[in-house]
CSV table of C-alpha atoms in Angstrom, one decimal:
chain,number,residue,atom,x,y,z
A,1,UNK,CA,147.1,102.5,206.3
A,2,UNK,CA,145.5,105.7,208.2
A,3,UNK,CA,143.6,106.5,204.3
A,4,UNK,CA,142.0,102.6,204.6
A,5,UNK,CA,141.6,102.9,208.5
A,6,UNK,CA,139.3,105.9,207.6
A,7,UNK,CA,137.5,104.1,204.7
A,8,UNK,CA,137.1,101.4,206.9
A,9,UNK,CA,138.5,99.0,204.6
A,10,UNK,CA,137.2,95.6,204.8
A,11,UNK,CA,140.2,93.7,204.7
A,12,UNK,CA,141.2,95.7,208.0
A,13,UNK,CA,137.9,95.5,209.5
A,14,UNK,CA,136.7,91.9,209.1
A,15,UNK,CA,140.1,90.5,210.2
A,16,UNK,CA,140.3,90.6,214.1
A,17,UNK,CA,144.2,90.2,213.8
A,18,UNK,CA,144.4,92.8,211.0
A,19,UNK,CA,142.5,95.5,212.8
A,20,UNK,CA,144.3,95.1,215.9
A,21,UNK,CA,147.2,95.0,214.6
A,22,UNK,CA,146.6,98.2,212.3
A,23,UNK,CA,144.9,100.2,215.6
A,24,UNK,CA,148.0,99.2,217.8
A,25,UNK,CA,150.7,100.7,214.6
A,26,UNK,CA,148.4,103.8,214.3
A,27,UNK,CA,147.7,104.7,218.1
A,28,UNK,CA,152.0,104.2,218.3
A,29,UNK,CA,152.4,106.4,215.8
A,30,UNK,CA,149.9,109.3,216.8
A,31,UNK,CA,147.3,108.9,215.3
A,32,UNK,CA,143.8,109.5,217.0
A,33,UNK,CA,141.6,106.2,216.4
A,34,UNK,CA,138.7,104.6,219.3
A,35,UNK,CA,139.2,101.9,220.3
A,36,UNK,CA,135.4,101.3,219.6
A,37,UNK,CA,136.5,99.3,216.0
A,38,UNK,CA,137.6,96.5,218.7
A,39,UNK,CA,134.4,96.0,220.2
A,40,UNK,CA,132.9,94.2,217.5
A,41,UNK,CA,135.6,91.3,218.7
A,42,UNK,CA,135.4,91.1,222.2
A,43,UNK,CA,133.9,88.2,222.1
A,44,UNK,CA,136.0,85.8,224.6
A,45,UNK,CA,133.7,83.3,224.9
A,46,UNK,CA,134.3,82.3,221.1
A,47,UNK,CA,138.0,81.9,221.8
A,48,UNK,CA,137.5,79.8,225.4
A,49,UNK,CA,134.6,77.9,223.9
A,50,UNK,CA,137.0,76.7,221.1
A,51,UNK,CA,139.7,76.0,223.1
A,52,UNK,CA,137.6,73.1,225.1
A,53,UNK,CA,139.3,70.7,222.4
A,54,UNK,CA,142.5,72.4,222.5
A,55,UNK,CA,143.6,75.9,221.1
A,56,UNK,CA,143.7,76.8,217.5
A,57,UNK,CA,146.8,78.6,216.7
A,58,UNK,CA,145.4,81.3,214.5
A,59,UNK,CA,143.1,82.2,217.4
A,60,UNK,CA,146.3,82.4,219.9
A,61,UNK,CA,147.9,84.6,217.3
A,62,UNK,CA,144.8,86.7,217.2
A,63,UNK,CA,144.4,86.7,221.1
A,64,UNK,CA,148.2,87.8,221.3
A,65,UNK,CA,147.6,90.8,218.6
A,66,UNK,CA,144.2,92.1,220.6
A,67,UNK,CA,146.7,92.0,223.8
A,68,UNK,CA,149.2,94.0,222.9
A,69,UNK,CA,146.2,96.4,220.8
A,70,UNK,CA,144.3,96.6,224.8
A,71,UNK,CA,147.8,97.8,226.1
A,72,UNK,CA,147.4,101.1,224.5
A,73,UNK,CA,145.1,102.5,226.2
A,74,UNK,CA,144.0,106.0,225.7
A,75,UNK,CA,142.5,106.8,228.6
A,76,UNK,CA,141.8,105.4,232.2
A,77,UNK,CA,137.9,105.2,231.4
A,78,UNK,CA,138.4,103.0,228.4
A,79,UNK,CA,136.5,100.5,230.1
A,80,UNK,CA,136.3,98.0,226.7
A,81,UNK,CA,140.2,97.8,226.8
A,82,UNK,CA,140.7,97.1,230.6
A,83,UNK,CA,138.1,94.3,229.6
A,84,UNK,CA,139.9,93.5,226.4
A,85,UNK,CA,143.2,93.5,228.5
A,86,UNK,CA,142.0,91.1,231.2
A,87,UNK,CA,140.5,88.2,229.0
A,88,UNK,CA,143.2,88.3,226.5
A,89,UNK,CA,146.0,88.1,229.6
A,90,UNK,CA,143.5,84.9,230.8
A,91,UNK,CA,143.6,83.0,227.7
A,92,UNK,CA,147.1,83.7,226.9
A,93,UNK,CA,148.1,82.4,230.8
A,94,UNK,CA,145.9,79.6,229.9
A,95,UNK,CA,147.9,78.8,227.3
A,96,UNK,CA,150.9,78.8,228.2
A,97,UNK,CA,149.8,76.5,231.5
A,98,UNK,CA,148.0,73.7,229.1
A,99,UNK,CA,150.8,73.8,226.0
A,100,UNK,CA,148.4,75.0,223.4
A,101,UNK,CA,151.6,77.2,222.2
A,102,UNK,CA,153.5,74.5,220.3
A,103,UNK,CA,156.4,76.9,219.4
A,104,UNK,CA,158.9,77.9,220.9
A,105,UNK,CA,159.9,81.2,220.2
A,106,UNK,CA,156.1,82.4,220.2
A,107,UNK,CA,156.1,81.2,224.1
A,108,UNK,CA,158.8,83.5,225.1
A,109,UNK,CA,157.4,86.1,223.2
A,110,UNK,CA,153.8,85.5,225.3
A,111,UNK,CA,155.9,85.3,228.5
A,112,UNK,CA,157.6,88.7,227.6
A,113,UNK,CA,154.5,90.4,226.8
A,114,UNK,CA,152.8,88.9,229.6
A,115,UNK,CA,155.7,89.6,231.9
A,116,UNK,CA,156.4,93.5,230.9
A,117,UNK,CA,154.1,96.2,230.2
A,118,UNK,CA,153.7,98.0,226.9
A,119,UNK,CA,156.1,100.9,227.2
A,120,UNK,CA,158.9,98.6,229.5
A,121,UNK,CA,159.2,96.8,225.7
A,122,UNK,CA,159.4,99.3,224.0
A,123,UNK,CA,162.4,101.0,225.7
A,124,UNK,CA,163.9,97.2,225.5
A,125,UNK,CA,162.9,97.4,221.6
A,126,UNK,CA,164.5,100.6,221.2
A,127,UNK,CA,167.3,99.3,223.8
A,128,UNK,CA,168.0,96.3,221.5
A,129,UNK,CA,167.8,98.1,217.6
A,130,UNK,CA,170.5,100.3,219.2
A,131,UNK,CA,172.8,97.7,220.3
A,132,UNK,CA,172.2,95.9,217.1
A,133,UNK,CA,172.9,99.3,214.7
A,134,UNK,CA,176.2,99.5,216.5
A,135,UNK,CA,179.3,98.0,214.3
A,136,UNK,CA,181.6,97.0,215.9
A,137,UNK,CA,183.6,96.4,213.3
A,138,UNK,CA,183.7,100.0,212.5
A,139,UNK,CA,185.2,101.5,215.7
A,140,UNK,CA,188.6,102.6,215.5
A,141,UNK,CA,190.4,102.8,218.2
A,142,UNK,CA,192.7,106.0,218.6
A,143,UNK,CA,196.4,105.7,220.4
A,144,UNK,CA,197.3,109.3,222.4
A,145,UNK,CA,200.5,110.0,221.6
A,146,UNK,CA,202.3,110.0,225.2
A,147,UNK,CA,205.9,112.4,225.5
C-alpha cells in the first residue's frame, strides 16, 4: 500500500474513503505521510448540503472514515485535521440525532468513536483481540499434590 501511496495511485486518491482509510493504516503503522492528501476533501459543505433531503449512506461511511483518519494527528499545528476533526464529529452527531444511520451496529460504532478518543480504542482493540485469543478450552488446570 505504502509503494501506491507514493505513486499516488488513483484508486487511492480519487476515493475519499479509500485515501482515508489508507493514510489512517499507514500513519498507525509508522509510516511518515501529510496529511495534505486530505485536503483536497474537506469539503463539508458537500456532505451538509446533501444531507438537507436526508443523508446518503456512502457519504456517512466516508464522513466516519475521514474521522477516525483526523484523529491521527501528527502534530498540534495540523490545523487541516483539527478542522477535519470538528466538521466530521458535527455531521456524524447530526446523524445520529436525525436517524440518518439506519443500522444498527454502525450507530454504536459512531457512538464509540464519538465517545472515546483514538488511542482509548485502541487499548480496548488490543484489550478485546487478547481476551478473544485466549482458549479457554485449552487451560488445564493443575491439582498440588497436598501430604
Amino acid at each position: 500500500m505504502s509503494r501506491c501511496w507514493l505513486q499516488r495511485d488513483e484508486e487511492i486518491f480519487l476515493d475519499m474513503q479509500t485515501c482515508a482509510l489508507a493514510f489512517r493504516l499507514l500513519k498507525i503503522n509508522g509510516y511518515e505521510v501529510s496529511s495534505d492528501v486530505l485536503a483536497d476533501f474537506n469539503k463539508e459543505k458537500h456532505f451538509f448540503e446533501s444531507s438537507a433531503g436526508g443523508q446518503n449512506l456512502k457519504d456517512i461511511y466516508t464522513v466516519m472514515e475521514l474521522y477516525k483518519a483526523s484523529e491521527i494527528s501528527t502534530s498540534p499545528d495540523d490545523l487541516f485535521l483539527e478542522t477535519l476533526h470538528s466538521w466530521t464529529s458535527c455531521f456524524l452527531k447530526q446523524g445520529l440525532e436525525n436517524g440518518a444511520i439506519p443500522e444498527e451496529k454502525f450507530q454504536k460504532q459512531v457512538e464509540n468513536a464519538l465517545e472515546f478518543p483514538y488511542d482509548v480504542n485502541l487499548d480496548r482493540l488490543d484489550n478485546k483481540r487478547n481476551i478473544e485469543s485466549y482458549n479457554v478450552d485449552e487451560i488445564q488446570i493443575l491439582k498440588a499434590l497436598h501430604r
